[in-house]
Coordinates of N, CA and C and ligand atoms in Angstrom, one line a residue:
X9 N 7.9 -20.4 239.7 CA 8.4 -19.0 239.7 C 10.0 -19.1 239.8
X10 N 10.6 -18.2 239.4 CA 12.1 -18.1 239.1 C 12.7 -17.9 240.6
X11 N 13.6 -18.7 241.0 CA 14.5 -18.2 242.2 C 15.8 -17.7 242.4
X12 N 16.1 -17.1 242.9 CA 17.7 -16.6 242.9 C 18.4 -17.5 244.0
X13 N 19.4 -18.2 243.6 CA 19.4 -19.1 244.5 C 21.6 -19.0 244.4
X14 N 22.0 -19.0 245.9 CA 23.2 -19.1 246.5 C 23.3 -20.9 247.0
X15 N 24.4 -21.7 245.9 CA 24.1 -22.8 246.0 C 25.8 -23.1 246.3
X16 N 26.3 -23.6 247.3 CA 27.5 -24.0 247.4 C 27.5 -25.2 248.3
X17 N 28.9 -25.9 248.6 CA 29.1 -26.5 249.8 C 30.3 -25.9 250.3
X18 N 30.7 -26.0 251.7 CA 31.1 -25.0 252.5 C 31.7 -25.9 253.9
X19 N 32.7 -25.5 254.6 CA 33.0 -25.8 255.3 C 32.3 -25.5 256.6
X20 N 32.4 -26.0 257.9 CA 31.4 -25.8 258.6 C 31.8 -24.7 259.8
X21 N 33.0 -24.3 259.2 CA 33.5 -22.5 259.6 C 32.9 -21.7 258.2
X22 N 32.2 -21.8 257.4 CA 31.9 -20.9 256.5 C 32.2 -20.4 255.2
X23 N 33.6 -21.5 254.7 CA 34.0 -21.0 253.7 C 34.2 -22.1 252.7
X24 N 34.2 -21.2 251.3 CA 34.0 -21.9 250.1 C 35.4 -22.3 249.2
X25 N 35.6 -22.2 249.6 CA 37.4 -22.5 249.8 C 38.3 -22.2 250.3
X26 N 39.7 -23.1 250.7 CA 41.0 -22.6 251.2 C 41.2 -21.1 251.4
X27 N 42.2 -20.7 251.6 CA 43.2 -19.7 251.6 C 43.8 -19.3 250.0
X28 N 44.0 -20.4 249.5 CA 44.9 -20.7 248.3 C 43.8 -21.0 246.9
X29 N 42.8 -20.5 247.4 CA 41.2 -21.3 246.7 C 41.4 -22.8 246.3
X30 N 41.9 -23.8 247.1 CA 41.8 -25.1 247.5 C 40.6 -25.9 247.4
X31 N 40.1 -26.4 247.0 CA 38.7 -27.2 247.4 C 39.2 -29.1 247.5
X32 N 40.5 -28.8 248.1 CA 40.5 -30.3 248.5 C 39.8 -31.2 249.6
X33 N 39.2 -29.7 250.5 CA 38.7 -30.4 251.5 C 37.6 -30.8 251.4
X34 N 36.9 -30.8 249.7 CA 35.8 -30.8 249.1 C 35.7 -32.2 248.7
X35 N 36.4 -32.3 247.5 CA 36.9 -33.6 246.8 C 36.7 -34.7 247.7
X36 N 37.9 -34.7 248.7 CA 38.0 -35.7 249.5 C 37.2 -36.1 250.2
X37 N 35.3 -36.1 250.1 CA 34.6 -36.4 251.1 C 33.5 -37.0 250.4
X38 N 32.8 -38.2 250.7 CA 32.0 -38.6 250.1 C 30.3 -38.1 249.9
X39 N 30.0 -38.2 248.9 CA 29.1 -37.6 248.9 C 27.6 -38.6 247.9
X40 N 26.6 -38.1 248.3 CA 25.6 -39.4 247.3 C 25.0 -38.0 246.2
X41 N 25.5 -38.6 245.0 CA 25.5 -38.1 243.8 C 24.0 -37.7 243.6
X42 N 22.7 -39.2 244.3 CA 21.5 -38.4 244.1 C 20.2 -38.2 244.9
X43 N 21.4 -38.1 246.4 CA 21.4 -37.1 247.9 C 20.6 -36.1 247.9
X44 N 20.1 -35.7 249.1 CA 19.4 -34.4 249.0 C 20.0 -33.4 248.8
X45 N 20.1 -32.2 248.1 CA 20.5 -30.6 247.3 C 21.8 -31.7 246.3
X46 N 21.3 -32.5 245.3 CA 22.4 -33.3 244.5 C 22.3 -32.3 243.7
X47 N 23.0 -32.1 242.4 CA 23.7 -31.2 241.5 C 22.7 -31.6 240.4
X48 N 22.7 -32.6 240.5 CA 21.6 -33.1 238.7 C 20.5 -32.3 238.9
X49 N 20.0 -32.3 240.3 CA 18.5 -32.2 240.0 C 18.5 -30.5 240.3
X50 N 19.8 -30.3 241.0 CA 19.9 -28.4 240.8 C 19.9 -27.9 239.4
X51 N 20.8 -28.5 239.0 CA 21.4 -27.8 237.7 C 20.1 -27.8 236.7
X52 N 19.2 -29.1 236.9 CA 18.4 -28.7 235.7 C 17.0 -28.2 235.9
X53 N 16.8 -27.5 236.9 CA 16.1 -25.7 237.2 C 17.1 -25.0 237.2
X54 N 17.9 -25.1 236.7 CA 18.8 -23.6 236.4 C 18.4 -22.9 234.9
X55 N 18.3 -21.6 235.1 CA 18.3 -21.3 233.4 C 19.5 -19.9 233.2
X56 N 20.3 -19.5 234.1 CA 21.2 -18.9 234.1 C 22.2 -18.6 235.5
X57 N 23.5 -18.1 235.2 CA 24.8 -18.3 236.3 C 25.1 -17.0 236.2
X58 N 25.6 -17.1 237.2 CA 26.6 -15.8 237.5 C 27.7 -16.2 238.5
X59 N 29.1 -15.6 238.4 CA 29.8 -15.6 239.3 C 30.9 -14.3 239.3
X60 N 31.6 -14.1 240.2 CA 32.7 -13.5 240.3 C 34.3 -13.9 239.3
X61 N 35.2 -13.0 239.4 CA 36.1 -13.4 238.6 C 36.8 -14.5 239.3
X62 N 37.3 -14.8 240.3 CA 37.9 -15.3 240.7 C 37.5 -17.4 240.5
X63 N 36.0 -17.3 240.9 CA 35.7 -18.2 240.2 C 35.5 -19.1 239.5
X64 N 35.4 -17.9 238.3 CA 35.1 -18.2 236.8 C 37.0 -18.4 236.6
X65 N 38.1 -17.9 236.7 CA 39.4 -18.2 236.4 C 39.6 -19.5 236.9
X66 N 39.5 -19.9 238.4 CA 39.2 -21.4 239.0 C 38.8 -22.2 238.0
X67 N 37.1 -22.1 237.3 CA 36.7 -23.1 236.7 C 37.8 -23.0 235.1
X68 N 38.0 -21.8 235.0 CA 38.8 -22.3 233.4 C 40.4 -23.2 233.7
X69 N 40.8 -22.8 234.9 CA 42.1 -23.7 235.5 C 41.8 -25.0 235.2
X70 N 40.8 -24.8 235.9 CA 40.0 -26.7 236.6 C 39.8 -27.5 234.9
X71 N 39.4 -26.9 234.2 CA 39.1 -27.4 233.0 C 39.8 -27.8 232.1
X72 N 40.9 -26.4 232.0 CA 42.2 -26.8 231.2 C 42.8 -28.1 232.0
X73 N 43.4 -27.8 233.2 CA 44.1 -29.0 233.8 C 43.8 -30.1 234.0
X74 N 42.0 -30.3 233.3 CA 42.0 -31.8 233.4 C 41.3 -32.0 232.0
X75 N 42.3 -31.3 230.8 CA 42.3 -31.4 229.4 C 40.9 -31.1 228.5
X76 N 40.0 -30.5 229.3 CA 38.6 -30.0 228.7 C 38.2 -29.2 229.0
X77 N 38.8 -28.1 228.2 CA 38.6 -26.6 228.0 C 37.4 -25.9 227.5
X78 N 36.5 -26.8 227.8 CA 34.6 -26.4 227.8 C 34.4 -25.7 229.0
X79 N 33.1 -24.8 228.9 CA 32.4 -24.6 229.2 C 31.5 -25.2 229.9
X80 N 31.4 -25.6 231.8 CA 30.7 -26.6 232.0 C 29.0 -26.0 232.0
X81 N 28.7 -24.7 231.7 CA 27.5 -24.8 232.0 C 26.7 -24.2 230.3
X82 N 25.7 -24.7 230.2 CA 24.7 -24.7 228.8 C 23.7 -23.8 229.0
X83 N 23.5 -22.8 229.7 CA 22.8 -21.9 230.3 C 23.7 -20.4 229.7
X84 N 23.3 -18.9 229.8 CA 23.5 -17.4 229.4 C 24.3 -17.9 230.9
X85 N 25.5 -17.4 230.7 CA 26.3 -16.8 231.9 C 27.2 -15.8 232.2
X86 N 26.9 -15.3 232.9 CA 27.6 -13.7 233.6 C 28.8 -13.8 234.4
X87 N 30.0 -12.7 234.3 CA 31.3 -13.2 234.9 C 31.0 -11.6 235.3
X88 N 31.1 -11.4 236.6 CA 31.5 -10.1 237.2 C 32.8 -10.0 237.4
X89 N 34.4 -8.7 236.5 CA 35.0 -8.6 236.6 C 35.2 -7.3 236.1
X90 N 36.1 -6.6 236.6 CA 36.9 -5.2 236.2 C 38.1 -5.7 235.0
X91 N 38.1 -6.8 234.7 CA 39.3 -7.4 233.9 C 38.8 -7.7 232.4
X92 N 39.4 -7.8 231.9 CA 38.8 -8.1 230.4 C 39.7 -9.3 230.0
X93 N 39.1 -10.4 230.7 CA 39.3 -12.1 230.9 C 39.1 -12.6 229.9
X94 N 39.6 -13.4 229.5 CA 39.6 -14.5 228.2 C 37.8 -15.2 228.6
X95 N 37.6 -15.5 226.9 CA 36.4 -15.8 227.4 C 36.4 -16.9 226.6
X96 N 35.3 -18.4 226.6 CA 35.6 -19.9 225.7 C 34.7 -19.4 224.8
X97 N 35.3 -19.5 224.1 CA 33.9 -19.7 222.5 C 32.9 -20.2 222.4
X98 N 32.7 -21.1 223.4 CA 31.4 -22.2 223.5 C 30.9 -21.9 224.2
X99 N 30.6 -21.1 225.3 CA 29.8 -20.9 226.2 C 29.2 -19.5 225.9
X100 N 28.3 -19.4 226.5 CA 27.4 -18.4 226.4 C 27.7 -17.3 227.8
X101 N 29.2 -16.4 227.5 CA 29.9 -15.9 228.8 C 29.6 -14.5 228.0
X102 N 28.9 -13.4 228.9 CA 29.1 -12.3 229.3 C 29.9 -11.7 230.5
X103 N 30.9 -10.9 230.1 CA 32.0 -9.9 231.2 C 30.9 -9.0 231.4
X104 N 30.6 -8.7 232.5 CA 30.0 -7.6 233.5 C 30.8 -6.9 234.6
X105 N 30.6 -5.8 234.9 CA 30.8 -5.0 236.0 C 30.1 -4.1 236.6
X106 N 30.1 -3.8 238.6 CA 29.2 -2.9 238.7 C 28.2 -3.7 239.3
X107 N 26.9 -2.8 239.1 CA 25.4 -3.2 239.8 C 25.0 -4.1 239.2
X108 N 24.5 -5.6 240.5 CA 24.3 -6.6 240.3 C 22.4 -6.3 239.4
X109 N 21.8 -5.1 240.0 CA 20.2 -5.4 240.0 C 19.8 -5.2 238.5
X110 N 21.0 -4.7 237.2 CA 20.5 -4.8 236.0 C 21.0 -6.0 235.6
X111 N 21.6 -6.5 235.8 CA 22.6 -7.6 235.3 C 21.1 -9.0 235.9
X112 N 20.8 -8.9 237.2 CA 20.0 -9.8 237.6 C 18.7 -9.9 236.8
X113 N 18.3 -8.6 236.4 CA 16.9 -8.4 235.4 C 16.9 -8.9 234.0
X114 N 18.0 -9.3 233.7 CA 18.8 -10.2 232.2 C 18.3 -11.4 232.2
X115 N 19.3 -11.4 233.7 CA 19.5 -13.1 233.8 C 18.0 -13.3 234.4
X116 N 17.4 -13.3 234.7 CA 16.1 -13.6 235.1 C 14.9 -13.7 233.6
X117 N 15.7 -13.0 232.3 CA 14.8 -12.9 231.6 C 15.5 -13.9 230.4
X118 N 16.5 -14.2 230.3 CA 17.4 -15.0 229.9 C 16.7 -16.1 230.3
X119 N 16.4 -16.4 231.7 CA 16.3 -18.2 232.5 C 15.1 -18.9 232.2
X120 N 14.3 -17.6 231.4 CA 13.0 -18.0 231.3 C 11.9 -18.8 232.0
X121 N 12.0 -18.1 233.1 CA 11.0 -18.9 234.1 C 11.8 -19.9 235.0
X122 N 13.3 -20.3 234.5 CA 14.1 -21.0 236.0 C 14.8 -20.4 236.3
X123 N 15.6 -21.2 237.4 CA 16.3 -20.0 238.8 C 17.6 -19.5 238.0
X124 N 18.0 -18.9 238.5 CA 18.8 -17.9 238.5 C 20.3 -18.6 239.4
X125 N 21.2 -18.8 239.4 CA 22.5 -19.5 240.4 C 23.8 -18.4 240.6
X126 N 23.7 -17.9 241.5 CA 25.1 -17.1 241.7 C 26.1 -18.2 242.1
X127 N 26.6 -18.6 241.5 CA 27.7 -19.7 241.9 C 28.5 -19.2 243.0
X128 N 29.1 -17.8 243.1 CA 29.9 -17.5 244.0 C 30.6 -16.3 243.5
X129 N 31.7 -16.0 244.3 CA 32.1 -15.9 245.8 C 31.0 -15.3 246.8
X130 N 31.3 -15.5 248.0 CA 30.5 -14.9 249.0 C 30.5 -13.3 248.6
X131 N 31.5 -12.8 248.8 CA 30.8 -10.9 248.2 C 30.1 -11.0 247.3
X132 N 30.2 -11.8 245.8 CA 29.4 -11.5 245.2 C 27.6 -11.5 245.7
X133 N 27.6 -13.1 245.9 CA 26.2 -13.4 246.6 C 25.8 -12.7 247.4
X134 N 26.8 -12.1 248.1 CA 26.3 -10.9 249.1 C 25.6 -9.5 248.6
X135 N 26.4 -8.9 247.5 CA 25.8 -7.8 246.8 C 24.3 -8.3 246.1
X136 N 24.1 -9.2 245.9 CA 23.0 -10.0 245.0 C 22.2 -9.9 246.2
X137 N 22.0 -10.0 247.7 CA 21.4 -10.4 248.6 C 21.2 -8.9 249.4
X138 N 21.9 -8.1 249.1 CA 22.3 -6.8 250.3 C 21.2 -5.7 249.1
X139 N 21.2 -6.6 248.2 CA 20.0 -5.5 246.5 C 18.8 -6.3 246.5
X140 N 18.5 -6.9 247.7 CA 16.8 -7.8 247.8 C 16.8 -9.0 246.8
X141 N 17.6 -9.7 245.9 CA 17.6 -10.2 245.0 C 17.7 -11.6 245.3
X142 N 18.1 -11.8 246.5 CA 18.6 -13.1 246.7 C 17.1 -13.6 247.0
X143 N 16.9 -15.4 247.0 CA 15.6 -15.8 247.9 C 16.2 -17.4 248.4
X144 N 17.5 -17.6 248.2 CA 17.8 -19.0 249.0 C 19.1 -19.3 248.9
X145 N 19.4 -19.7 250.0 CA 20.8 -20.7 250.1 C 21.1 -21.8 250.5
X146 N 21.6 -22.4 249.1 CA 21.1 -24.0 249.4 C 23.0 -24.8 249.9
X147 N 23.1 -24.8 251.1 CA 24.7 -24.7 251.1 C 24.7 -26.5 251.6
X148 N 25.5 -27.6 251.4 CA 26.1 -28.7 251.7 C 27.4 -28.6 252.6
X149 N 27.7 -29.0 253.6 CA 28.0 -28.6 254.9 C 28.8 -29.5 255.2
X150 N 30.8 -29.3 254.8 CA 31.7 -30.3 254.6 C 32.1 -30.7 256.4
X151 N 32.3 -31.9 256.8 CA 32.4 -32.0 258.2 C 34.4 -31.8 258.3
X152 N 34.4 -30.5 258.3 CA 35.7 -29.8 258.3 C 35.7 -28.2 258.1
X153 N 36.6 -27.8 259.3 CA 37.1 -26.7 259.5 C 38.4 -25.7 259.0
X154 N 38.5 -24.8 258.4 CA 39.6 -24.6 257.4 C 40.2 -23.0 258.2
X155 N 39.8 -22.5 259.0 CA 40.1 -21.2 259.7 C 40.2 -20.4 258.6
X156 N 40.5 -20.3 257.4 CA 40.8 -19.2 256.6 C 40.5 -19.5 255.5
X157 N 40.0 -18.1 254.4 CA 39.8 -18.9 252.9 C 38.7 -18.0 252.3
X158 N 37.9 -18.2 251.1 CA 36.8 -18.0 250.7 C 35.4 -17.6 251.2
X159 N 34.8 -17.0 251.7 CA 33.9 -16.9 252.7 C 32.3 -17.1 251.8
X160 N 31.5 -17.8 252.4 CA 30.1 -18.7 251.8 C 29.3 -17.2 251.5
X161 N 29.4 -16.3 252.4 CA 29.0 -14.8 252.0 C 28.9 -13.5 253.3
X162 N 29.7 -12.8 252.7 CA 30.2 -11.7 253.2 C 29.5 -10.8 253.5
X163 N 28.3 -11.1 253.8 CA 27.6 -9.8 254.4 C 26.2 -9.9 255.5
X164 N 25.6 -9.2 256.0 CA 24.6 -9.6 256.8 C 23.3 -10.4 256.1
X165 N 23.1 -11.0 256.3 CA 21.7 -11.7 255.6 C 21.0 -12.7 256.9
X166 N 20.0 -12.5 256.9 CA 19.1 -13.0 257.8 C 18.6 -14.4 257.1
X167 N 18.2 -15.7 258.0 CA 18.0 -16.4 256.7 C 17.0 -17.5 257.7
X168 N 16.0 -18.0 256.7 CA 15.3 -18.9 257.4 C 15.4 -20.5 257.1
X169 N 16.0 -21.6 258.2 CA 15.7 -22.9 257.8 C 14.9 -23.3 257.3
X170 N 14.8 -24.0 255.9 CA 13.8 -24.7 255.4 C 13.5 -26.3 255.1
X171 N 14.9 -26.8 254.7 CA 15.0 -27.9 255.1 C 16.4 -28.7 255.6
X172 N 16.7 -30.0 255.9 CA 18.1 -30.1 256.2 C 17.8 -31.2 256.4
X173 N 19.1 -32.2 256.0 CA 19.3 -33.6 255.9 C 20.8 -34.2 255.2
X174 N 20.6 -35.4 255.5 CA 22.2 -35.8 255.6 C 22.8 -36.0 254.3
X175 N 23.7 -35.7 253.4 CA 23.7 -36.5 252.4 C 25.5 -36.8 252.3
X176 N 25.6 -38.2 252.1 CA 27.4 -39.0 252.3 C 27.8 -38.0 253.8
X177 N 28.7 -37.6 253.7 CA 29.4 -36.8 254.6 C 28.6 -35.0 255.6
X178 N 28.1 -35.5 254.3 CA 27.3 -33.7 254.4 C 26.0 -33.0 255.1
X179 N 26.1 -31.9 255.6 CA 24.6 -31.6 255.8 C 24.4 -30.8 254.8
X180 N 23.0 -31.2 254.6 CA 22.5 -30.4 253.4 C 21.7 -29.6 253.6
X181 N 21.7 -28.1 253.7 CA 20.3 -27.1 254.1 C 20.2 -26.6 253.4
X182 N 18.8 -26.2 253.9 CA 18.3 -25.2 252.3 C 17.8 -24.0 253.6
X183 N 18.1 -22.9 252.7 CA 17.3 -21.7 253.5 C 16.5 -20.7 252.9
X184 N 15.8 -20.1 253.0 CA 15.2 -19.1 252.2 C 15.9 -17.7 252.8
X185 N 15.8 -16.7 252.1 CA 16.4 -15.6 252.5 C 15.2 -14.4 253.3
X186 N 15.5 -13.8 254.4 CA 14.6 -13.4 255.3 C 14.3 -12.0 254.7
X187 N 13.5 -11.1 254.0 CA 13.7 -9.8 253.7 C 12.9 -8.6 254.4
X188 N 13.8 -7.9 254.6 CA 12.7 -6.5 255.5 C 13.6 -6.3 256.6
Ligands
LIG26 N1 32.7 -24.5 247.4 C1 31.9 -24.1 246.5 O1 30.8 -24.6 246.2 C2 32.4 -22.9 245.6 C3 31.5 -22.2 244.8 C4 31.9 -21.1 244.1 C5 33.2 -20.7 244.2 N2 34.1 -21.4 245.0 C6 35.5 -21.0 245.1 O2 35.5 -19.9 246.1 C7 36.4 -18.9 245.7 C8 35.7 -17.6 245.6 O3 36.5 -16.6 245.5 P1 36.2 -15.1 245.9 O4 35.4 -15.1 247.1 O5 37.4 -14.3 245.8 O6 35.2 -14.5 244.8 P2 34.7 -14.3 243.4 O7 33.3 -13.7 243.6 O8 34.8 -15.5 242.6 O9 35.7 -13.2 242.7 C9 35.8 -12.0 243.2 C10 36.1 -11.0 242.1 O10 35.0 -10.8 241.3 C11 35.0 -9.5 240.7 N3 33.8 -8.8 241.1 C12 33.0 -9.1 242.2 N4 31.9 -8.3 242.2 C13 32.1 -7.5 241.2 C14 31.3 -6.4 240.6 N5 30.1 -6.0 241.2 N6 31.8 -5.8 239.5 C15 32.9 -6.2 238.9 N7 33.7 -7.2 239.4 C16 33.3 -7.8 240.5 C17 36.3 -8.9 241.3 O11 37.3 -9.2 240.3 P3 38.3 -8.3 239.5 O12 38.2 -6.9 240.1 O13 39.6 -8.9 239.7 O14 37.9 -8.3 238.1 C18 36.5 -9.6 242.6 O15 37.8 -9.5 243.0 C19 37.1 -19.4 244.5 O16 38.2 -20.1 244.8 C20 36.1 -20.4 243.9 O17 36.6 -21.3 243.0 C21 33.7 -22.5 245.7

């Protein structure tokens, strides 16, 4: 069955980047590529993304500046924005704004039976979560503190441990989301 799933790593004050949306403190930490919550084996249960503007602009920065102006994901994906943002030709990007719960009934029909990934930001994930929609957060847990920055998500959510283990630097947890 399809999941809605809040998948980041995060500093272990809570945020998903810097001040300056920095993710050096990311980069710089080792990590086992095929670790527990590894990226390969997420990405391919994914059948569609969503993210906020801010960073969907990050990944097109990130792309250009290291000379490949693709599209890193092969999945229907959703950009929540009030802006009317450049969009790649190659990717399969919808501009959205507004209520997450029609936009989620797409992408859930789009994924065809796989999960669903709100990439980020925390408000976003949070609106996705605060509309019953969410059912997990699979967060990797950088051993560093950043006091200020990006927040993993912005709102109340109750959440239940499901699993957790080490991977390179990281703790890796998974949670399901608590609802009611
Ligand atoms: N560590 C990780 O794993 C990880 C994962 C994801 C992201 N990140 C980073 O974390 C940072 C996240 O930034 P952020 O928290 O500021 O958030 P964001 O969610 O990426 O962007 C927030 C923006 O999205 C738009 N937005 C959000 N909800 C909307 C809605 N319902 N309708 C229309 N527009 C909506 C608004 O943009 P406008 O009003 O300007 O259009 C809002 O200012 C970025 O630097 C990103 O690169 C890190």
């Amino acid at each position: 069955m399809s999941r809605t799933q809040d998948y980041t790593a995060a500093t272990l004050d809570g945020f998903i980047a810097g001040p300056d949306n920095s993710l050096e403190w990311l980069f710089t930490r080792n990590r086992d590529e095929g670790g527990p919550l590894n990226y390969e084996e997420f990405i391919a249960e994914v059948g569609a993304v969503a993210m906020g503007a801010t960073t969907y602009e990050w990944i097109l920065d990130y792309q250009s500046s290291h000379g490949d102006a693709k599209w890193p994901y092969d999945v229907p994906s959703w950009v929540f924005t009030h802006r009317d943002l450049p969009v790649l030709p190659d990717g399969q990007i919808q501009l959205v704004s507004g209520d997450v719960a029609p936009v989620h009934a797409e992408m859930v029909r789009a994924a065809g039976g796989k999960n669903v990934w709100i990439v980020g930001g925390g408000d976003l994930a949070g609106q996705f979560a605060e509309a019953g929609l969410l059912d997990e957060v699979l967060v990797t847990i950088a051993p560093v503190t950043l006091g200020a920055g990006a927040r993993l998500l912005s709102r109340y959510v109750e959440l239940s441990l499901e699993e957790v283990a080490r991977n390179g630097d990281f703790v890796a947890a998974r949670f399901s989301v608590v609802r009611g």
